[in-house]
mmCIF file of C-alpha atoms in Angstrom:
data_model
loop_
_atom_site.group_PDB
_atom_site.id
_atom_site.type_symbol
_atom_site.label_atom_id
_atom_site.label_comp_id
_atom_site.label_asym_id
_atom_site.label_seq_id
_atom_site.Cartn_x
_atom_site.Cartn_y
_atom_site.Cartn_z
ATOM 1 C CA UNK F 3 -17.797 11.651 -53.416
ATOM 2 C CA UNK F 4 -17.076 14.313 -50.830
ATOM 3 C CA UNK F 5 -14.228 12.434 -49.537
ATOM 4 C CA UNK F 6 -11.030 13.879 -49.819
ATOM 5 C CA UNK F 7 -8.909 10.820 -50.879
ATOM 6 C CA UNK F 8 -5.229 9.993 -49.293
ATOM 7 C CA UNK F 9 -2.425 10.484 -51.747
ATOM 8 C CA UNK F 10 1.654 10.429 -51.719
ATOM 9 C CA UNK F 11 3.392 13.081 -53.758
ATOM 10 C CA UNK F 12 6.466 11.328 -55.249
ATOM 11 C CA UNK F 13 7.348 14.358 -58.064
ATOM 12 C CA UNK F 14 6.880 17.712 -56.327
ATOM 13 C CA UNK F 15 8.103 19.858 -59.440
ATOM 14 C CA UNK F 16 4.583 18.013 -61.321
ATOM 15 C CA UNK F 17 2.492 18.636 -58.313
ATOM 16 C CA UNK F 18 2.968 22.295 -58.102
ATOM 17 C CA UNK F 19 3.306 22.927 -61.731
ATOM 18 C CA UNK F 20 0.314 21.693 -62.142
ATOM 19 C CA UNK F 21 -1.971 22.900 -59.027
ATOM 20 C CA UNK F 22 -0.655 26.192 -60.397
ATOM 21 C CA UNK F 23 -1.540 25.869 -63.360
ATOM 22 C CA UNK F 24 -5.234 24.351 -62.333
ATOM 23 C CA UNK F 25 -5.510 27.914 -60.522
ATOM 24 C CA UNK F 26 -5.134 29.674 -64.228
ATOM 25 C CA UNK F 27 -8.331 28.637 -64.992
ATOM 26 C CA UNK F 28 -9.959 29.422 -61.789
ATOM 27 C CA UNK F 29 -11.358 33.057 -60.074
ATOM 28 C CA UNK F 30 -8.102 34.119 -58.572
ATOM 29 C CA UNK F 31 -7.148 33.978 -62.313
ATOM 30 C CA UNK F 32 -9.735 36.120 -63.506
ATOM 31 C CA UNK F 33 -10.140 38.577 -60.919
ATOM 32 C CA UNK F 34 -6.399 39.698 -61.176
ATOM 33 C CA UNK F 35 -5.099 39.236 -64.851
ATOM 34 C CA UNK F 36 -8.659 40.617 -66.674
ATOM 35 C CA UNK F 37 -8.368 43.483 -64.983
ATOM 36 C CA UNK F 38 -4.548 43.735 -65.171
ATOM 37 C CA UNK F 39 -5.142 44.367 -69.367
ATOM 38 C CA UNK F 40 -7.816 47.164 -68.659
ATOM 39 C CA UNK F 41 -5.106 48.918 -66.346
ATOM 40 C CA UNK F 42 -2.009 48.627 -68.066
ATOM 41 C CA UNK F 43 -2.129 47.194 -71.431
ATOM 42 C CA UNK F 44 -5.135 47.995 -73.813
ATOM 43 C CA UNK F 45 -8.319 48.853 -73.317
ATOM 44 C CA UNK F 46 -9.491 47.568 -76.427
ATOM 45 C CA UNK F 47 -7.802 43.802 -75.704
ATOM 46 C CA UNK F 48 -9.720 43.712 -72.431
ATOM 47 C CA UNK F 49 -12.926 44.529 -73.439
ATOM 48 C CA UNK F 50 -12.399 41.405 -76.218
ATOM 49 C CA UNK F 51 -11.193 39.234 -73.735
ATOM 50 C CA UNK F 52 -13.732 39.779 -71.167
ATOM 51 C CA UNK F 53 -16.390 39.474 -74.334
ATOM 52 C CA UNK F 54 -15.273 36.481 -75.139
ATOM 53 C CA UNK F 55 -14.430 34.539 -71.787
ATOM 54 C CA UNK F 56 -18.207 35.654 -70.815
ATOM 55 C CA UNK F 57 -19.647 34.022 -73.788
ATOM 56 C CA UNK F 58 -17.746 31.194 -73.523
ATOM 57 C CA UNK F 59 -18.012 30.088 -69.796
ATOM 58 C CA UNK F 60 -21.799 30.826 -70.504
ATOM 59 C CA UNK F 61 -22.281 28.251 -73.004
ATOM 60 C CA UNK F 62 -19.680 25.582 -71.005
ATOM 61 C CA UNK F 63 -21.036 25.751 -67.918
ATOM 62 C CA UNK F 64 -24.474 25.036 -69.887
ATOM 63 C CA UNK F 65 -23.150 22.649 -71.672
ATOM 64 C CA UNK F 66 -21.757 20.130 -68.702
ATOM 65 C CA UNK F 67 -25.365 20.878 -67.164
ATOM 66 C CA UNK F 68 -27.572 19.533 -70.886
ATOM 67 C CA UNK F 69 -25.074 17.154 -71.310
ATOM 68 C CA UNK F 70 -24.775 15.665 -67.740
ATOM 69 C CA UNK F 71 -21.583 13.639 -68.465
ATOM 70 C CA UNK F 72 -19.888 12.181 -65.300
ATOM 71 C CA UNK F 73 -16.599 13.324 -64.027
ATOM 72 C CA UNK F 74 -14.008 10.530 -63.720
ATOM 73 C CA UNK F 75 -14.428 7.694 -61.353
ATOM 74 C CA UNK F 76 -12.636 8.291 -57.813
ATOM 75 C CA UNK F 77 -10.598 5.589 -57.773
ATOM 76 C CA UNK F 78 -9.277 4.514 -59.896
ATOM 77 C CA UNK F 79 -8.341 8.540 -61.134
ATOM 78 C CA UNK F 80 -6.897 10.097 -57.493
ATOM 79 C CA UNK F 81 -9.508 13.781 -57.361
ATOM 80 C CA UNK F 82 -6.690 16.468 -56.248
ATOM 81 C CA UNK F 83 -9.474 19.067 -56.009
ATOM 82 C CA UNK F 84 -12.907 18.437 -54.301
ATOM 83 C CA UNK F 85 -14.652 21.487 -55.221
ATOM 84 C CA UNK F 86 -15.759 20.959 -58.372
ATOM 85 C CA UNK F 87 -16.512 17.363 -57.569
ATOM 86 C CA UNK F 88 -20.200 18.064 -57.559
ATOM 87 C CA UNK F 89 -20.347 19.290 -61.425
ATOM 88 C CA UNK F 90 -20.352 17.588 -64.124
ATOM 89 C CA UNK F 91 -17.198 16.684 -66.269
ATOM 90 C CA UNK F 92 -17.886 17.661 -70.142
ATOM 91 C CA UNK F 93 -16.927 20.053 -71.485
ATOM 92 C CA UNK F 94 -13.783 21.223 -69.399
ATOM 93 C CA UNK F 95 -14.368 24.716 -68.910
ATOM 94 C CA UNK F 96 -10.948 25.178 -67.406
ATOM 95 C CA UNK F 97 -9.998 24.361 -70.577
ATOM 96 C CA UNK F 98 -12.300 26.677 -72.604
ATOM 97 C CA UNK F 99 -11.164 29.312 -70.753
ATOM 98 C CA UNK F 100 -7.856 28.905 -70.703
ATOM 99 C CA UNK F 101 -8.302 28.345 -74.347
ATOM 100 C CA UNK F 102 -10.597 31.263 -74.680
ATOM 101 C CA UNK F 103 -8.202 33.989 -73.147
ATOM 102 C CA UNK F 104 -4.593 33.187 -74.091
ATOM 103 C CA UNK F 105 -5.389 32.904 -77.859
ATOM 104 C CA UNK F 106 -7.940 36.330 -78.323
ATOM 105 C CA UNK F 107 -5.296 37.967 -75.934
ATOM 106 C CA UNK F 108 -3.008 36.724 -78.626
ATOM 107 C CA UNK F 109 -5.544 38.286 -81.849
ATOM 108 C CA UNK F 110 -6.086 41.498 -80.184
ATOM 109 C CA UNK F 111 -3.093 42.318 -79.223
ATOM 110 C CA UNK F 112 -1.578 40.775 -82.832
ATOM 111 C CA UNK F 113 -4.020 44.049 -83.889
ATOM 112 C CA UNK F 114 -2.546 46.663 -81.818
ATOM 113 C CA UNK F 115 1.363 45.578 -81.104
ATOM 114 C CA UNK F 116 4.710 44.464 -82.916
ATOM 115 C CA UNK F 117 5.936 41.531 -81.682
ATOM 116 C CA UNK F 118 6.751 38.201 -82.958
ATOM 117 C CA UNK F 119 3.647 36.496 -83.926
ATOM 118 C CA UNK F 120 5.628 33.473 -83.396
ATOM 119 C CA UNK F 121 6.329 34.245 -79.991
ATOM 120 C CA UNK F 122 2.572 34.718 -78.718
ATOM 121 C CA UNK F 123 1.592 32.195 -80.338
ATOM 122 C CA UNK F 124 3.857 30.264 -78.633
ATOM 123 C CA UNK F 125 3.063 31.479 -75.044
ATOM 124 C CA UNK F 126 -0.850 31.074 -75.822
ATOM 125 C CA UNK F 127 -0.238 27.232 -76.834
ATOM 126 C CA UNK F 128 2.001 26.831 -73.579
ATOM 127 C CA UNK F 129 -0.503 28.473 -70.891
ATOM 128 C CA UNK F 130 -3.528 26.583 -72.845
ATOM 129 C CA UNK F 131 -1.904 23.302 -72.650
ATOM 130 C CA UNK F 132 -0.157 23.490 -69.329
ATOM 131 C CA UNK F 133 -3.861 24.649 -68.271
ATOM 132 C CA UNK F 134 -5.467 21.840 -69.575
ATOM 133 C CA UNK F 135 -3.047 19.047 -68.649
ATOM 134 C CA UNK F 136 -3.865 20.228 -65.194
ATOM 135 C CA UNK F 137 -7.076 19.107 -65.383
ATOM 136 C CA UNK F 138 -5.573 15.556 -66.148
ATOM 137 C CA UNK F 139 -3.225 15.745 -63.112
ATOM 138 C CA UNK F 140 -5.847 16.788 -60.669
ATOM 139 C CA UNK F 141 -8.023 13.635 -61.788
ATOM 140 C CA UNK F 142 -10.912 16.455 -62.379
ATOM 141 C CA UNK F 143 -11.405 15.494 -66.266
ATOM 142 C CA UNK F 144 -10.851 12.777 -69.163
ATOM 143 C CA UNK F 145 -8.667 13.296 -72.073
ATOM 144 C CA UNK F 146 -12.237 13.877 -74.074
ATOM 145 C CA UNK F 147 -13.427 16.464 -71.741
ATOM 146 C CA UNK F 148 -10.089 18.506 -72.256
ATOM 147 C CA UNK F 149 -10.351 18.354 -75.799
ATOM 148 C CA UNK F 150 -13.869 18.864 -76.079
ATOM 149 C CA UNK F 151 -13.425 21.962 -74.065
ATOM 150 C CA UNK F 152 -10.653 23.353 -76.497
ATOM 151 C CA UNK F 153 -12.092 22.778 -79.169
ATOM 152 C CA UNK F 154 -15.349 24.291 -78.288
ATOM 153 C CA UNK F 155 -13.562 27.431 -77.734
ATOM 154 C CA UNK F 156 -11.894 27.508 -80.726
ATOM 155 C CA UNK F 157 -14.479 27.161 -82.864
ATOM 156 C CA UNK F 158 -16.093 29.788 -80.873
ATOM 157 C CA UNK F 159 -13.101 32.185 -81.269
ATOM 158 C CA UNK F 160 -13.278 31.359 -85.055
ATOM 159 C CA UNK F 161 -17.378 32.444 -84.708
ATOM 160 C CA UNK F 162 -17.232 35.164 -83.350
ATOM 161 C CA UNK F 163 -13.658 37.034 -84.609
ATOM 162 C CA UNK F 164 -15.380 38.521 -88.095
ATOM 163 C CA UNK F 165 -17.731 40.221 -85.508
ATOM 164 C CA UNK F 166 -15.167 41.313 -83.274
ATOM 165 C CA UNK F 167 -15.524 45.400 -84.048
ATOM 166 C CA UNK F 168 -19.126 45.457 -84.129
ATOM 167 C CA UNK F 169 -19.612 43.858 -81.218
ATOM 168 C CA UNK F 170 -16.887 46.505 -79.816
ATOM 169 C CA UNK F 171 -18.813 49.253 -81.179
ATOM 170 C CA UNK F 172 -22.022 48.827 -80.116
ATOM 171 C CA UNK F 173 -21.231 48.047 -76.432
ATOM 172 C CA UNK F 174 -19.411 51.542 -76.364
ATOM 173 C CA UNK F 175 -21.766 53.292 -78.201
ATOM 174 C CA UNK F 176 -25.424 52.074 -78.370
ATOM 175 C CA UNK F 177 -27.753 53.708 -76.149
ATOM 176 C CA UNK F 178 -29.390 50.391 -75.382
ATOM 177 C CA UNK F 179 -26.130 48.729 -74.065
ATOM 178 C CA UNK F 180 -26.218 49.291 -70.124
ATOM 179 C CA UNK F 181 -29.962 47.943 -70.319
ATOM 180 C CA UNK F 182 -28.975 44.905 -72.575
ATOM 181 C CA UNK F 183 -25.260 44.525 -70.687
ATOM 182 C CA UNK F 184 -28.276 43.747 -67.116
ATOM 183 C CA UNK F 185 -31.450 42.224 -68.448
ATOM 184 C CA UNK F 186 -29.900 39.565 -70.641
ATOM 185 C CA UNK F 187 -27.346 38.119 -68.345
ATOM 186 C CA UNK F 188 -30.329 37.898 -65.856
ATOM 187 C CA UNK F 189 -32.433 36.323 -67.491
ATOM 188 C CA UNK F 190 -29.967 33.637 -68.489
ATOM 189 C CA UNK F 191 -28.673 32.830 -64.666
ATOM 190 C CA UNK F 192 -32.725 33.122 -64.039
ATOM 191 C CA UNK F 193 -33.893 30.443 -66.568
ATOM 192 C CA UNK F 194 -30.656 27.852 -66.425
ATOM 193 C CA UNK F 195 -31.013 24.355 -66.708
ATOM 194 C CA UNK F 196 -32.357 22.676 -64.130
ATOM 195 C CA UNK F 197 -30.597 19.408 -62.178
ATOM 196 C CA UNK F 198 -32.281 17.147 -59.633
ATOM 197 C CA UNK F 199 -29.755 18.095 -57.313
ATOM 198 C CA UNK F 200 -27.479 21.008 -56.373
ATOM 199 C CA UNK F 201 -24.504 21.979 -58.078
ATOM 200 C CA UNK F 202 -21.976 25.221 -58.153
ATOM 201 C CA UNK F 203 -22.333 25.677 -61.964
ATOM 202 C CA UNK F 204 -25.103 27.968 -61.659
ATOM 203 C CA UNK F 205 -23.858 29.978 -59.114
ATOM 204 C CA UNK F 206 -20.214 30.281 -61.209
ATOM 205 C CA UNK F 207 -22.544 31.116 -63.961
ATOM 206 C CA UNK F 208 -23.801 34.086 -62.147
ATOM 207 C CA UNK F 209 -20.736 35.031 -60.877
ATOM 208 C CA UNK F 210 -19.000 35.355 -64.181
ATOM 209 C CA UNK F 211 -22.003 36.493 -66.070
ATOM 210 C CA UNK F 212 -22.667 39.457 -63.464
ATOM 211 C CA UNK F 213 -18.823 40.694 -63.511
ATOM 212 C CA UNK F 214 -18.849 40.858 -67.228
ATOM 213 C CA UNK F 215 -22.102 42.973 -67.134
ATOM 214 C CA UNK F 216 -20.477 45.155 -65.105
ATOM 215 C CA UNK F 217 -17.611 46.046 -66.456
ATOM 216 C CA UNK F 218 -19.428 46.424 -70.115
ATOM 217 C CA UNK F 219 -21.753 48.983 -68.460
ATOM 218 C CA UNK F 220 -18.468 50.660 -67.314
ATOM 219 C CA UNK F 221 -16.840 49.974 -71.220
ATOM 220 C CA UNK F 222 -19.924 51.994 -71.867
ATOM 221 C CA UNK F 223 -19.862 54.566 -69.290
ATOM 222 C CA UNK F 224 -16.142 55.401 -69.642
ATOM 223 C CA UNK F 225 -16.386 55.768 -73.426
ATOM 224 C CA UNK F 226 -19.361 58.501 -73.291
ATOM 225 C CA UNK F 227 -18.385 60.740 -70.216
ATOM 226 C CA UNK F 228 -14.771 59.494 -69.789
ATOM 227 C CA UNK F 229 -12.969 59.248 -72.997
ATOM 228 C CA UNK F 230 -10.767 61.567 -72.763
ATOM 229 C CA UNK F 231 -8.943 60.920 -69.572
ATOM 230 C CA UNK F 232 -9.257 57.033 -70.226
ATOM 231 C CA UNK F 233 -7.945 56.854 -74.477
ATOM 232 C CA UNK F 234 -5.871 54.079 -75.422
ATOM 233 C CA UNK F 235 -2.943 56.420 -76.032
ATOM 234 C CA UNK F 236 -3.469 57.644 -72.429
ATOM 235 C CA UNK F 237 -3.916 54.620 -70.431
ATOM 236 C CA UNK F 238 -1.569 51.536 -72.553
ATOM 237 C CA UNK F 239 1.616 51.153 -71.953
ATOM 238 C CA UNK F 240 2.659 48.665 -74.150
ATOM 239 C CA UNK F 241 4.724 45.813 -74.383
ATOM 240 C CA UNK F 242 7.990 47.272 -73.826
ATOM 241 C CA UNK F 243 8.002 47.950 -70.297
ATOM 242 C CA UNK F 244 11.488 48.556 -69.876
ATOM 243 C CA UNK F 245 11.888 51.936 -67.425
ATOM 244 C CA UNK F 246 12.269 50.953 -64.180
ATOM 245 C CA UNK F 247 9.567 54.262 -63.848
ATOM 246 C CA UNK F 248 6.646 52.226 -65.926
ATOM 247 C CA UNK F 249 7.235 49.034 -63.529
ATOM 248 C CA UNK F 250 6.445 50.952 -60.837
ATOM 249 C CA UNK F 251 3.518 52.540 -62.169
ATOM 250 C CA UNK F 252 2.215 49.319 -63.496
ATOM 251 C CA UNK F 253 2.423 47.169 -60.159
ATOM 252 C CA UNK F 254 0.868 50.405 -58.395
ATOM 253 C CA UNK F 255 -1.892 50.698 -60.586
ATOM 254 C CA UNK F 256 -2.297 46.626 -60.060
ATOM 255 C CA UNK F 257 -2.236 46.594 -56.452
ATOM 256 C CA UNK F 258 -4.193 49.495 -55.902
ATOM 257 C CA UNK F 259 -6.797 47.923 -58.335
ATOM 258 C CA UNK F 260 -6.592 44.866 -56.346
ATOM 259 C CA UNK F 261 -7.407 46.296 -53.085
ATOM 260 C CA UNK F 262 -10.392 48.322 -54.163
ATOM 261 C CA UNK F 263 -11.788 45.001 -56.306
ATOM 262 C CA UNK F 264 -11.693 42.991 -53.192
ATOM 263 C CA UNK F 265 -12.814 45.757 -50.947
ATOM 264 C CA UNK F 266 -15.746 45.769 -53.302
ATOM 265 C CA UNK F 267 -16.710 42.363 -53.256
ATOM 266 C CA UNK F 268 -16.023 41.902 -49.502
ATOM 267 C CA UNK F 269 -18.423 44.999 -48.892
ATOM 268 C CA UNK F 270 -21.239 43.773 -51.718
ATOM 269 C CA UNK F 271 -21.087 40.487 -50.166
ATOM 270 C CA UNK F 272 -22.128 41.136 -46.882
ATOM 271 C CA UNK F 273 -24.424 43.919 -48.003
ATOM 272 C CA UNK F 274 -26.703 41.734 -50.415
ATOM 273 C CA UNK F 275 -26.550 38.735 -48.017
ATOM 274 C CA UNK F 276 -27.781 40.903 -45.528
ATOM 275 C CA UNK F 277 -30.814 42.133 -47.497
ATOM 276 C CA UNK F 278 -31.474 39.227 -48.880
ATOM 277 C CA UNK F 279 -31.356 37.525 -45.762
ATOM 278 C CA UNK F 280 -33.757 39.788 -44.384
ATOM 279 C CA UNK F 281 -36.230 39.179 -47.206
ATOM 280 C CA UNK F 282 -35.825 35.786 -47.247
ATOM 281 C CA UNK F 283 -35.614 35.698 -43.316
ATOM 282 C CA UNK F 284 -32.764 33.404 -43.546
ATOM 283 C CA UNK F 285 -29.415 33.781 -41.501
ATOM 284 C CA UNK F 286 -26.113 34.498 -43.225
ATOM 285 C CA UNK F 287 -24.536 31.238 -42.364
ATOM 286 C CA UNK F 288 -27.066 29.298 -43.445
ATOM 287 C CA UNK F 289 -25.536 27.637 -46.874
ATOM 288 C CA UNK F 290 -28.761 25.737 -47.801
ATOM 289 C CA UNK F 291 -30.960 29.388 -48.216
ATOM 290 C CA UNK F 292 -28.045 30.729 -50.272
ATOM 291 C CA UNK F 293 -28.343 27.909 -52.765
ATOM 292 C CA UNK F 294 -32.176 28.885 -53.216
ATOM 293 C CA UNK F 295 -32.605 30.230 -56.650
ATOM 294 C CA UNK F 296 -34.197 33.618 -55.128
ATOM 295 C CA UNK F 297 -31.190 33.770 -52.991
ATOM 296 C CA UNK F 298 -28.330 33.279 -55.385
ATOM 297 C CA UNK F 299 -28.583 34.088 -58.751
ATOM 298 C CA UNK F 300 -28.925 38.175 -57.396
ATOM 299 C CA UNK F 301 -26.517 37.824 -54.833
ATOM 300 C CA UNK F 302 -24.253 36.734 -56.949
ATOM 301 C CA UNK F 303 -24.695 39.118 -59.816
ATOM 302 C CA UNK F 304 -24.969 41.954 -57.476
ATOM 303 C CA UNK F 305 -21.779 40.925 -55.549
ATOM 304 C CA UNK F 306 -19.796 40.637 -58.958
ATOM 305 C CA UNK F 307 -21.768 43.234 -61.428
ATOM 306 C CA UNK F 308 -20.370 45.407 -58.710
ATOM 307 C CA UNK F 309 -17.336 43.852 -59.030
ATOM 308 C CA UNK F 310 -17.129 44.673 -62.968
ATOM 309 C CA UNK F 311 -18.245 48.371 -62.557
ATOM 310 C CA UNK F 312 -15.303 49.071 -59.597
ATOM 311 C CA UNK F 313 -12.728 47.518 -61.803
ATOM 312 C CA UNK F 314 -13.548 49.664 -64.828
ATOM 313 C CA UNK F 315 -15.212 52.647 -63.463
ATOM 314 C CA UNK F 316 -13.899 53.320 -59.965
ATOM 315 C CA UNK F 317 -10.193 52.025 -60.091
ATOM 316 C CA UNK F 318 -9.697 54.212 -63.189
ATOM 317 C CA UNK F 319 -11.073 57.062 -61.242
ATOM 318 C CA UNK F 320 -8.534 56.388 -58.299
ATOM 319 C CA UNK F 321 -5.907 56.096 -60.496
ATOM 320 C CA UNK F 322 -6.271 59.016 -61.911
ATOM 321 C CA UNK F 323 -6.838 60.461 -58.860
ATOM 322 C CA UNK F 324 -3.276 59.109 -57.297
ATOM 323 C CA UNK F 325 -1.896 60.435 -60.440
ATOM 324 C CA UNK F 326 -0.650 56.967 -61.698
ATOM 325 C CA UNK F 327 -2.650 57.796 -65.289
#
């Protein structure tokens, strides 16, 4: 299974649509366009989106783990990606992601913008799909997996949209959030479902689970000591980003964001792997300790909690700072 198997490319314009579009649904995905909306486009649409990819990877990567459905069999599908080989295959949480994010981008900013609805809806149906045929064309999922993976989301989406604003409110406002926004999170990466051998859903779990704690303690944090300087009508910029002026601002805002988000998790890396190592007298390297359950469930959610907090709390700060507010 952890053989990387020998293949030919015949149609390069397939193979790179589609390994680019597999990376949509991955980290590098996350890390740079989730934060991208906080910066420059809404506050409001990013604090849905992150809401809602959170829940929603939560209950996938669960799901694959109750349901313990195989991936497909290598050959006679040829496995493009060997990663992910170890999990198993339903649902497809590239696809409940990708699923997840293009279409509440697509409601919350429906809310807040004119545009064609047409047009979004459009562009949400394109990245979903193209996202999801990926899966296909790297051999990492059946057509059922896909499917079930979209429509899990969507029914999801259709859940949990009537709560939308309360759910908004009472992350910004209620006392109890930063506590809630820590303890819950926890103690769902602490008491997931157990497999008789290892596997990386856990740890992606963590990972995704700690950065949206995070950044909903800073969602909470900037909206009782910050909301002035970080408003909607301060911080968006809109749709029409026409002035040569606002592109530069944007991409400056993005890459400085970038930088310090990295810089962050670089840093908390190495700092709670050291601790923990000490604890745990393990050495860094040592890939076996950092699959322990004491080991990786808080080095994860301390790595990317951290993670969350710089990319809502401290980036705004910097901006602000470098005078790109």
């Amino acid at each position: 299974q952890g053989c990387a198997q020998k293949y030919i490319v015949k149609n390069y314009f397939y193979y790179y649509l589609f390994k680019f579009s597999a990376a949509l649904g991955e980290e590098v995905f996350y890390i740079t366009f989730l934060p991208f909306t906080y910066w420059n486009i809404d506050h409001s649409v990013s604090r849905r989106m992150i809401i809602i990819w959170s829940i929603v990877m939560y209950i996938g990567q669960v799901s694959k783990d109750i349901l313990k459905w195989p991936r497909p069999l290598s050959p006679p599908v040829v496995k493009l990606e060997m990663r992910t080989d170890a999990e198993y295959g339903m649902p497809s949480t590239h696809a409940m992601a990708a699923t997840a994010i293009s279409f509440s981008f697509l409601i919350a900013t429906t809310n807040q913008y004119k545009y064609p609805f047409e047009l979004g809806l459009v562009a949400a149906f394109v990245f979903s799909t193209l996202v999801c045929l990926s899966r296909l064309y790297t051999g990492m999922h059946t057509v059922l997996d896909v499917i079930g993976g979209a429509l899990i989301s969507a029914v999801l989406l259709v859940l949990l949209y009537p709560a939308w604003d309360t759910i908004d409110h009472l992350l910004l406002t209620s006392p109890f959030c930063p506590l809630l926004s820590i303890v819950v999170p926890l103690v769902l990466c602490y008491n997931y479902p157990k497999l008789d051998y290892y596997s990386p859903t856990r740890g992606d779990t963590t990972t995704i689970l700690g950065a949206g704690a995070g950044a909903t303690v800073g969602f909470w944090l900037n909206n009782q000591y910050a909301e002035p300087a970080y408003s909607s009508e301060n911080l968006q910029l809109g749709f029409p980003l026409i002035t040569s002026k606002m592109l530069v601002v944007v991409l400056a805002r993005f890459f400085v964001g970038i930088f310090i988000v990295l810089l962050t998790r670089r840093l908390m890396k190495s700092v709670v792997l050291g601790m923990l190592g000490y604890r745990y007298k393990f050495p860094i390297g040592d890939l076996e300790a950092r699959r322990r359950l004491e080991v990786e469930v808080p080095y994860k959610f301390i790595t990317y909690s951290s993670v969350g907090f710089s990319a809502t709390v401290l980036v705004p700060l910097l901006h602000g700072l470098l005078g790109l507010m």
